[in-house]
PDB file of C-alpha atoms in Angstrom:
ATOM      1  CA  GLU Z   4      66.108  35.482 135.722  1.00  0.00           C
ATOM      2  CA  ALA Z   5      62.085  36.296 137.386  1.00  0.00           C
ATOM      3  CA  LEU Z   6      60.939  37.043 132.810  1.00  0.00           C
ATOM      4  CA  ALA Z   7      62.218  33.210 132.598  1.00  0.00           C
ATOM      5  CA  ARG Z   8      60.602  32.119 135.793  1.00  0.00           C
ATOM      6  CA  GLU Z   9      57.102  32.776 135.114  1.00  0.00           C
ATOM      7  CA  LEU Z  10      57.792  30.757 131.398  1.00  0.00           C
ATOM      8  CA  SER Z  11      55.877  27.737 131.388  1.00  0.00           C
ATOM      9  CA  PRO Z  12      56.784  24.892 130.858  1.00  0.00           C
ATOM     10  CA  SER Z  13      60.020  26.421 133.095  1.00  0.00           C
ATOM     11  CA  THR Z  14      63.155  25.760 130.937  1.00  0.00           C
ATOM     12  CA  PRO Z  15      67.004  26.591 131.656  1.00  0.00           C
ATOM     13  CA  PHE Z  16      68.041  27.614 128.330  1.00  0.00           C
ATOM     14  CA  LEU Z  17      66.756  30.740 128.431  1.00  0.00           C
ATOM     15  CA  SER Z  18      67.551  31.700 131.991  1.00  0.00           C
ATOM     16  CA  PHE Z  19      70.327  35.107 132.346  1.00  0.00           C
ATOM     17  CA  GLY Z  20      73.489  31.464 133.022  1.00  0.00           C
ATOM     18  CA  TRP Z  21      73.101  30.326 129.926  1.00  0.00           C
ATOM     19  CA  LEU Z  22      71.970  32.875 127.593  1.00  0.00           C
ATOM     20  CA  GLN Z  23      75.371  33.575 128.829  1.00  0.00           C
ATOM     21  CA  ALA Z  24      77.061  30.220 128.664  1.00  0.00           C
ATOM     22  CA  CYS Z  25      75.640  30.222 124.463  1.00  0.00           C
ATOM     23  CA  TRP Z  26      76.322  34.295 124.172  1.00  0.00           C
ATOM     24  CA  GLU Z  27      80.028  34.270 125.428  1.00  0.00           C
ATOM     25  CA  GLN Z  28      80.406  30.009 123.187  1.00  0.00           C
ATOM     26  CA  VAL Z  29      79.134  33.207 120.191  1.00  0.00           C
ATOM     27  CA  ALA Z  30      80.931  36.252 120.869  1.00  0.00           C
ATOM     28  CA  GLY Z  31      83.984  36.314 118.394  1.00  0.00           C
ATOM     29  CA  ARG Z  32      82.430  35.940 116.105  1.00  0.00           C
ATOM     30  CA  ALA Z  33      78.726  37.824 116.609  1.00  0.00           C
ATOM     31  CA  GLU Z  34      77.382  41.193 118.010  1.00  0.00           C
ATOM     32  CA  LEU Z  35      74.981  40.944 120.780  1.00  0.00           C
ATOM     33  CA  PHE Z  36      71.920  41.991 120.015  1.00  0.00           C
ATOM     34  CA  LEU Z  37      68.257  42.097 122.512  1.00  0.00           C
ATOM     35  CA  VAL Z  38      64.862  43.493 121.783  1.00  0.00           C
ATOM     36  CA  VAL Z  39      62.660  44.087 124.768  1.00  0.00           C
ATOM     37  CA  ALA Z  40      59.096  44.442 124.670  1.00  0.00           C
ATOM     38  CA  ARG Z  41      57.736  46.884 128.699  1.00  0.00           C
ATOM     39  CA  ARG Z  42      54.611  47.261 129.064  1.00  0.00           C
ATOM     40  CA  HIS Z  43      53.636  50.032 131.819  1.00  0.00           C
ATOM     41  CA  GLY Z  44      57.892  49.813 132.121  1.00  0.00           C
ATOM     42  CA  LYS Z  45      57.624  46.683 133.251  1.00  0.00           C
ATOM     43  CA  LEU Z  46      59.718  44.014 131.700  1.00  0.00           C
ATOM     44  CA  VAL Z  47      56.952  41.478 128.864  1.00  0.00           C
ATOM     45  CA  ALA Z  48      59.046  40.120 126.702  1.00  0.00           C
ATOM     46  CA  VAL Z  49      62.742  39.817 125.383  1.00  0.00           C
ATOM     47  CA  ALA Z  50      64.779  38.151 122.086  1.00  0.00           C
ATOM     48  CA  PRO Z  51      68.143  37.462 122.746  1.00  0.00           C
ATOM     49  CA  LEU Z  52      69.759  37.849 119.571  1.00  0.00           C
ATOM     50  CA  ARG Z  53      72.703  37.873 117.904  1.00  0.00           C
ATOM     51  CA  ARG Z  54      73.746  40.381 114.219  1.00  0.00           C
ATOM     52  CA  GLU Z  55      76.132  39.220 112.216  1.00  0.00           C
ATOM     53  CA  ARG Z  56      77.942  38.876 109.102  1.00  0.00           C
ATOM     54  CA  HIS Z  57      77.710  36.384 106.071  1.00  0.00           C
ATOM     55  CA  ARG Z  58      78.980  36.985 102.640  1.00  0.00           C
ATOM     56  CA  GLY Z  59      79.081  40.463 103.372  1.00  0.00           C
ATOM     57  CA  PHE Z  60      75.165  40.824 104.892  1.00  0.00           C
ATOM     58  CA  ARG Z  61      74.531  41.011 108.144  1.00  0.00           C
ATOM     59  CA  HIS Z  62      71.787  39.338 109.083  1.00  0.00           C
ATOM     60  CA  LEU Z  63      69.975  38.407 112.657  1.00  0.00           C
ATOM     61  CA  THR Z  64      69.858  34.799 114.941  1.00  0.00           C
ATOM     62  CA  PHE Z  65      68.887  33.819 117.725  1.00  0.00           C
ATOM     63  CA  LEU Z  66      71.598  34.169 120.504  1.00  0.00           C
ATOM     64  CA  GLY Z  67      71.667  30.406 121.743  1.00  0.00           C
ATOM     65  CA  LYS Z  68      71.770  29.343 117.867  1.00  0.00           C
ATOM     66  CA  GLY Z  69      74.020  26.506 116.613  1.00  0.00           C
ATOM     67  CA  VAL Z  70      74.943  25.831 120.892  1.00  0.00           C
ATOM     68  CA  THR Z  71      71.500  24.382 121.670  1.00  0.00           C
ATOM     69  CA  PRO Z  72      68.954  23.267 120.105  1.00  0.00           C
ATOM     70  CA  TYR Z  73      66.612  25.060 122.533  1.00  0.00           C
ATOM     71  CA  VAL Z  74      65.569  28.416 121.403  1.00  0.00           C
ATOM     72  CA  ARG Z  75      62.615  30.939 121.402  1.00  0.00           C
ATOM     73  CA  PHE Z  76      62.300  34.459 123.225  1.00  0.00           C
ATOM     74  CA  LEU Z  77      61.411  35.491 126.916  1.00  0.00           C
ATOM     75  CA  VAL Z  78      57.083  35.827 126.955  1.00  0.00           C
ATOM     76  CA  SER Z  79      55.399  36.553 129.340  1.00  0.00           C
ATOM     77  CA  PRO Z  80      52.375  34.243 129.828  1.00  0.00           C
ATOM     78  CA  GLU Z  81      50.576  37.661 130.719  1.00  0.00           C
ATOM     79  CA  HIS Z  82      51.749  38.944 127.402  1.00  0.00           C
ATOM     80  CA  PRO Z  83      51.261  36.530 125.073  1.00  0.00           C
ATOM     81  CA  GLU Z  84      50.979  39.511 122.750  1.00  0.00           C
ATOM     82  CA  ALA Z  85      54.778  40.356 122.877  1.00  0.00           C
ATOM     83  CA  GLU Z  86      55.774  37.868 121.202  1.00  0.00           C
ATOM     84  CA  VAL Z  87      54.457  39.535 117.443  1.00  0.00           C
ATOM     85  CA  ALA Z  88      55.478  43.098 118.889  1.00  0.00           C
ATOM     86  CA  LEU Z  89      59.015  41.878 119.224  1.00  0.00           C
ATOM     87  CA  LEU Z  90      58.690  40.326 115.229  1.00  0.00           C
ATOM     88  CA  ASP Z  91      57.763  43.772 114.178  1.00  0.00           C
TER      89      ASP Z  91
END
């Protein structure tokens, strides 16, 4: 929640409550997959993803894809480089 409050612009669509509701909608078909970035032990970014199988292949997608049109990573504005680290 603290990381979500740091975002600019602020959005409820990256709050824990919203992501939890999204997860409840897709949980039966997917596996939760979180990628986090820390700097000196402090959480600076989170990639809320889900892992699914389609036609025999596993793939990662945003947790809220298909549930909400607003999907992205939670990245501290103090550490924008963390988004690239999550993608790597």
